[in-house]
GROMACS .gro file of C-alpha atoms in nm:
model
  205
    1MET     CA    1  11.231   2.883  19.656
    2SER     CA    2  11.323   3.173  19.474
    3LYS     CA    3  10.997   3.332  19.295
    4PHE     CA    4  10.969   3.458  18.971
    5HIS     CA    5  10.853   3.821  18.916
    6LEU     CA    6  10.750   3.867  18.576
    7ASN     CA    7  10.647   4.203  18.523
    8THR     CA    8  10.544   4.286  18.171
    9GLN     CA    9  10.320   4.476  18.003
   10GLU     CA   10   9.926   4.396  17.784
   11LEU     CA   11   9.987   4.108  17.598
   12LEU     CA   12  10.098   4.217  17.187
   13GLN     CA   13  10.034   3.857  17.133
   14GLY     CA   14   9.851   3.571  17.182
   15GLU     CA   15   9.778   3.425  17.532
   16PHE     CA   16   9.917   3.320  17.869
   17LYS     CA   17   9.768   3.115  18.070
   18VAL     CA   18   9.893   2.912  18.410
   19ASN     CA   19   9.988   2.613  18.418
   20LYS     CA   20  10.176   2.368  18.646
   21VAL     CA   21  10.461   2.456  18.477
   22ASN     CA   22  10.586   2.732  18.218
   23ILE     CA   23  10.790   2.890  18.141
   24ALA     CA   24  10.926   3.257  18.006
   25PHE     CA   25  11.148   3.316  17.672
   26VAL     CA   26  11.338   3.700  17.761
   27PHE     CA   27  11.480   3.796  17.492
   28GLN     CA   28  11.632   4.135  17.336
   29VAL     CA   29  11.481   4.275  16.937
   30ASN     CA   30  11.884   4.364  16.882
   31CYS     CA   31  12.044   4.015  17.003
   32PRO     CA   32  12.077   3.758  16.723
   33GLY     CA   33  12.136   3.491  17.016
   34CYS     CA   34  11.791   3.483  17.022
   35PHE     CA   35  11.680   3.456  16.698
   36ILE     CA   36  12.014   3.184  16.618
   37TYR     CA   37  11.885   2.978  16.856
   38GLY     CA   38  11.632   3.111  17.132
   39PHE     CA   39  11.363   3.139  16.888
   40PRO     CA   40  11.341   2.845  16.712
   41MET     CA   41  11.442   2.633  17.038
   42MET     CA   42  11.108   2.773  17.187
   43ASN     CA   43  10.870   2.717  16.884
   44ASP     CA   44  11.035   2.354  16.872
   45LEU     CA   45  10.919   2.357  17.223
   46TYR     CA   46  10.514   2.510  17.195
   47LYS     CA   47  10.461   2.270  16.958
   48SER     CA   48  10.536   1.943  17.187
   49PHE     CA   49  10.449   2.100  17.542
   50LYS     CA   50  10.168   2.381  17.422
   51ASP     CA   51   9.890   2.244  17.545
   52ASN     CA   52  10.067   2.101  17.929
   53VAL     CA   53  10.295   2.424  18.009
   54GLY     CA   54  10.200   2.802  18.004
   55PHE     CA   55  10.491   2.980  17.742
   56ILE     CA   56  10.539   3.332  17.713
   57GLY     CA   57  10.819   3.579  17.598
   58VAL     CA   58  10.921   3.838  17.745
   59ALA     CA   59  11.081   4.151  17.538
   60THR     CA   60  11.301   4.255  17.708
   61ALA     CA   61  11.564   4.582  17.726
   62PHE     CA   62  11.913   4.687  17.933
   63GLU     CA   63  12.069   4.816  17.645
   64ASP     CA   64  12.101   5.032  17.313
   65PHE     CA   65  11.679   5.118  17.447
   66GLU     CA   66  11.712   5.287  17.051
   67TYR     CA   67  11.626   4.911  16.896
   68ASN     CA   68  11.501   4.743  17.193
   69ASN     CA   69  11.151   4.907  17.222
   70GLU     CA   70  10.800   4.797  17.156
   71ALA     CA   71  10.756   4.942  16.873
   72ASN     CA   72  11.015   4.728  16.699
   73LEU     CA   73  10.888   4.402  16.911
   74LYS     CA   74  10.564   4.463  16.657
   75LEU     CA   75  10.724   4.494  16.389
   76LEU     CA   76  10.887   4.207  16.452
   77LEU     CA   77  10.545   4.004  16.536
   78GLU     CA   78  10.349   4.177  16.234
   79ASN     CA   79  10.636   4.088  15.937
   80GLY     CA   80  10.895   3.961  16.060
   81THR     CA   81  11.084   4.293  16.020
   82LEU     CA   82  11.425   4.333  16.218
   83VAL     CA   83  11.715   4.582  16.365
   84GLY     CA   84  12.042   4.688  16.504
   85GLU     CA   85  12.271   4.393  16.540
   86THR     CA   86  12.033   4.052  16.394
   87LYS     CA   87  11.938   4.273  16.075
   88LYS     CA   88  12.298   4.302  16.039
   89TYR     CA   89  12.404   3.927  16.089
   90TYR     CA   90  12.090   3.795  15.885
   91ASN     CA   91  12.106   4.026  15.603
   92THR     CA   92  12.503   3.933  15.635
   93ASN     CA   93  12.459   3.538  15.588
   94PHE     CA   94  12.149   3.474  15.482
   95GLY     CA   95  12.073   3.801  15.241
   96LEU     CA   96  11.716   3.938  15.483
   97SER     CA   97  11.630   4.135  15.678
   98ASN     CA   98  11.264   3.961  15.772
   99TYR     CA   99  11.250   3.704  16.035
  100LEU     CA  100  11.090   3.391  15.815
  101ASP     CA  101  11.040   3.159  16.160
  102ILE     CA  102  10.767   3.455  16.381
  103PRO     CA  103  10.693   3.319  16.738
  104ASN     CA  104  10.370   3.194  16.759
  105PHE     CA  105  10.390   3.202  17.183
  106PRO     CA  106  10.238   3.468  17.376
  107ILE     CA  107  10.478   3.760  17.412
  108ALA     CA  108  10.462   4.075  17.518
  109PHE     CA  109  10.691   4.385  17.621
  110ASP     CA  110  10.859   4.386  17.970
  111THR     CA  111  10.729   4.707  18.220
  112ILE     CA  112  10.991   4.997  18.161
  113THR     CA  113  11.015   5.192  18.466
  114SER     CA  114  11.237   5.508  18.583
  115SER     CA  115  11.516   5.439  18.797
  116GLU     CA  116  11.393   5.663  19.044
  117GLN     CA  117  11.043   5.498  19.060
  118LEU     CA  118  11.251   5.136  19.118
  119LEU     CA  119  11.422   5.294  19.404
  120ASN     CA  120  11.069   5.475  19.580
  121SER     CA  121  10.889   5.114  19.549
  122ASP     CA  122  10.924   4.811  19.775
  123LYS     CA  123  11.089   4.614  19.487
  124ILE     CA  124  11.440   4.714  19.547
  125GLU     CA  125  11.397   4.482  19.834
  126LEU     CA  126  11.317   4.196  19.555
  127ILE     CA  127  11.669   4.238  19.442
  128CYS     CA  128  11.794   4.245  19.804
  129ASN     CA  129  11.608   3.926  19.846
  130ILE     CA  130  11.780   3.800  19.571
  131ILE     CA  131  12.100   3.805  19.714
  132PRO     CA  132  12.258   3.444  19.877
  133ASN     CA  133  12.214   3.430  20.225
  134PHE     CA  134  12.057   3.765  20.277
  135GLU     CA  135  11.853   3.726  20.586
  136ASN     CA  136  12.131   3.625  20.792
  137PHE     CA  137  12.382   3.945  20.697
  138SER     CA  138  12.374   4.156  20.972
  139GLU     CA  139  12.114   4.453  20.954
  140ASN     CA  140  12.458   4.687  20.941
  141GLU     CA  141  12.519   4.481  20.645
  142LYS     CA  142  12.179   4.486  20.518
  143GLU     CA  143  12.190   4.856  20.535
  144ILE     CA  144  12.535   4.833  20.363
  145LEU     CA  145  12.434   4.667  20.041
  146LEU     CA  146  12.108   4.875  19.968
  147THR     CA  147  12.260   5.196  19.943
  148LYS     CA  148  12.548   5.027  19.730
  149ILE     CA  149  12.202   4.848  19.547
  150LYS     CA  150  12.049   5.198  19.473
  151SER     CA  151  12.319   5.376  19.390
  152TYR     CA  152  12.366   5.156  19.062
  153TYR     CA  153  12.031   5.163  19.001
  154ALA     CA  154  12.026   5.541  19.027
  155GLN     CA  155  12.253   5.573  18.744
  156ILE     CA  156  12.029   5.390  18.534
  157PRO     CA  157  11.768   5.616  18.366
  158VAL     CA  158  11.567   5.289  18.200
  159ILE     CA  159  11.504   4.956  18.410
  160ALA     CA  160  11.246   4.656  18.283
  161GLU     CA  161  11.153   4.537  18.557
  162THR     CA  162  11.073   4.170  18.476
  163PHE     CA  163  11.414   4.176  18.366
  164THR     CA  164  11.597   4.349  18.652
  165LEU     CA  165  11.373   4.207  18.981
  166ASN     CA  166  11.517   3.834  18.822
  167GLN     CA  167  11.833   3.975  18.806
  168LEU     CA  168  11.915   3.764  18.492
  169GLN     CA  169  12.243   3.761  18.345
  170GLY     CA  170  12.110   3.839  18.052
  171THR     CA  171  11.948   3.744  17.682
  172PRO     CA  172  11.789   3.523  17.597
  173SER     CA  173  11.736   3.348  17.983
  174PHE     CA  174  11.483   3.082  18.038
  175ILE     CA  175  11.286   3.038  18.343
  176ILE     CA  176  11.076   2.753  18.398
  177PHE     CA  177  10.800   2.833  18.691
  178ASP     CA  178  10.527   2.669  18.865
  179ASP     CA  179  10.156   2.801  18.881
  180ASN     CA  180  10.266   3.016  19.242
  181TYR     CA  181  10.575   3.069  19.066
  182ASN     CA  182  10.853   2.935  19.221
  183ILE     CA  183  11.104   2.892  18.991
  184LEU     CA  184  11.207   2.537  18.905
  185GLY     CA  185  11.472   2.685  18.652
  186VAL     CA  186  11.700   2.939  18.535
  187TYR     CA  187  11.928   2.910  18.192
  188PHE     CA  188  12.120   3.147  18.020
  189GLY     CA  189  12.231   3.188  17.685
  190HIS     CA  190  12.252   2.920  17.401
  191GLN     CA  191  12.058   2.551  17.571
  192ASN     CA  192  12.074   2.190  17.451
  193GLU     CA  193  11.658   2.204  17.371
  194ASP     CA  194  11.680   1.848  17.470
  195ILE     CA  195  11.788   1.904  17.862
  196LEU     CA  196  11.476   2.171  17.777
  197LYS     CA  197  11.283   1.949  17.685
  198THR     CA  198  11.405   1.649  17.921
  199LYS     CA  199  11.326   1.942  18.248
  200LEU     CA  200  10.998   1.972  18.084
  201GLU     CA  201  10.880   1.588  18.058
  202ASN     CA  202  11.022   1.507  18.396
  203LEU     CA  203  10.828   1.839  18.566
  204LEU     CA  204  10.533   1.733  18.429
  205SER     CA  205  10.576   1.334  18.488
   0.00000   0.00000   0.00000
């Protein structure tokens, strides 16, 4: 069973307590879909399950680093300040420059590292281990793949660890995991709230 690698900086809001069942919401502040679909759903789930499920929001960055940063996350949590494409969407459609449904569950910013730091650590092996059947590859195949992965990440100056180590597809992403950080479900993009609600209920029963 795959492990969820939750590598965040200090929590900016709330207190995250690991429960038998937990859900992480990985988003970017410059991601309109995260605000249109992700936050409202997570706020609803938090109201329904906060006594039995651990909740954490992880603001990450894999693009648009001038917007997707810790400073803008703090502004969002303090007064709902929007930036970039998210601000443009709410301005155009609703005449709003602030987000009205500020999340109340625990939130932290992803750990940001350089490609050099990542490549010189054992974390690069975690990325390899996510690849299906990697353990069955020959030593030569493993070495070729490792070289390709290192070459790819060497070109990326800023790397968000939670997003990268879990090889997430994008944002919004929702990861359900247990108290040993075993992944119980991964969902990407616009989700039906009832699907996640049913998943949580089944895991708690």
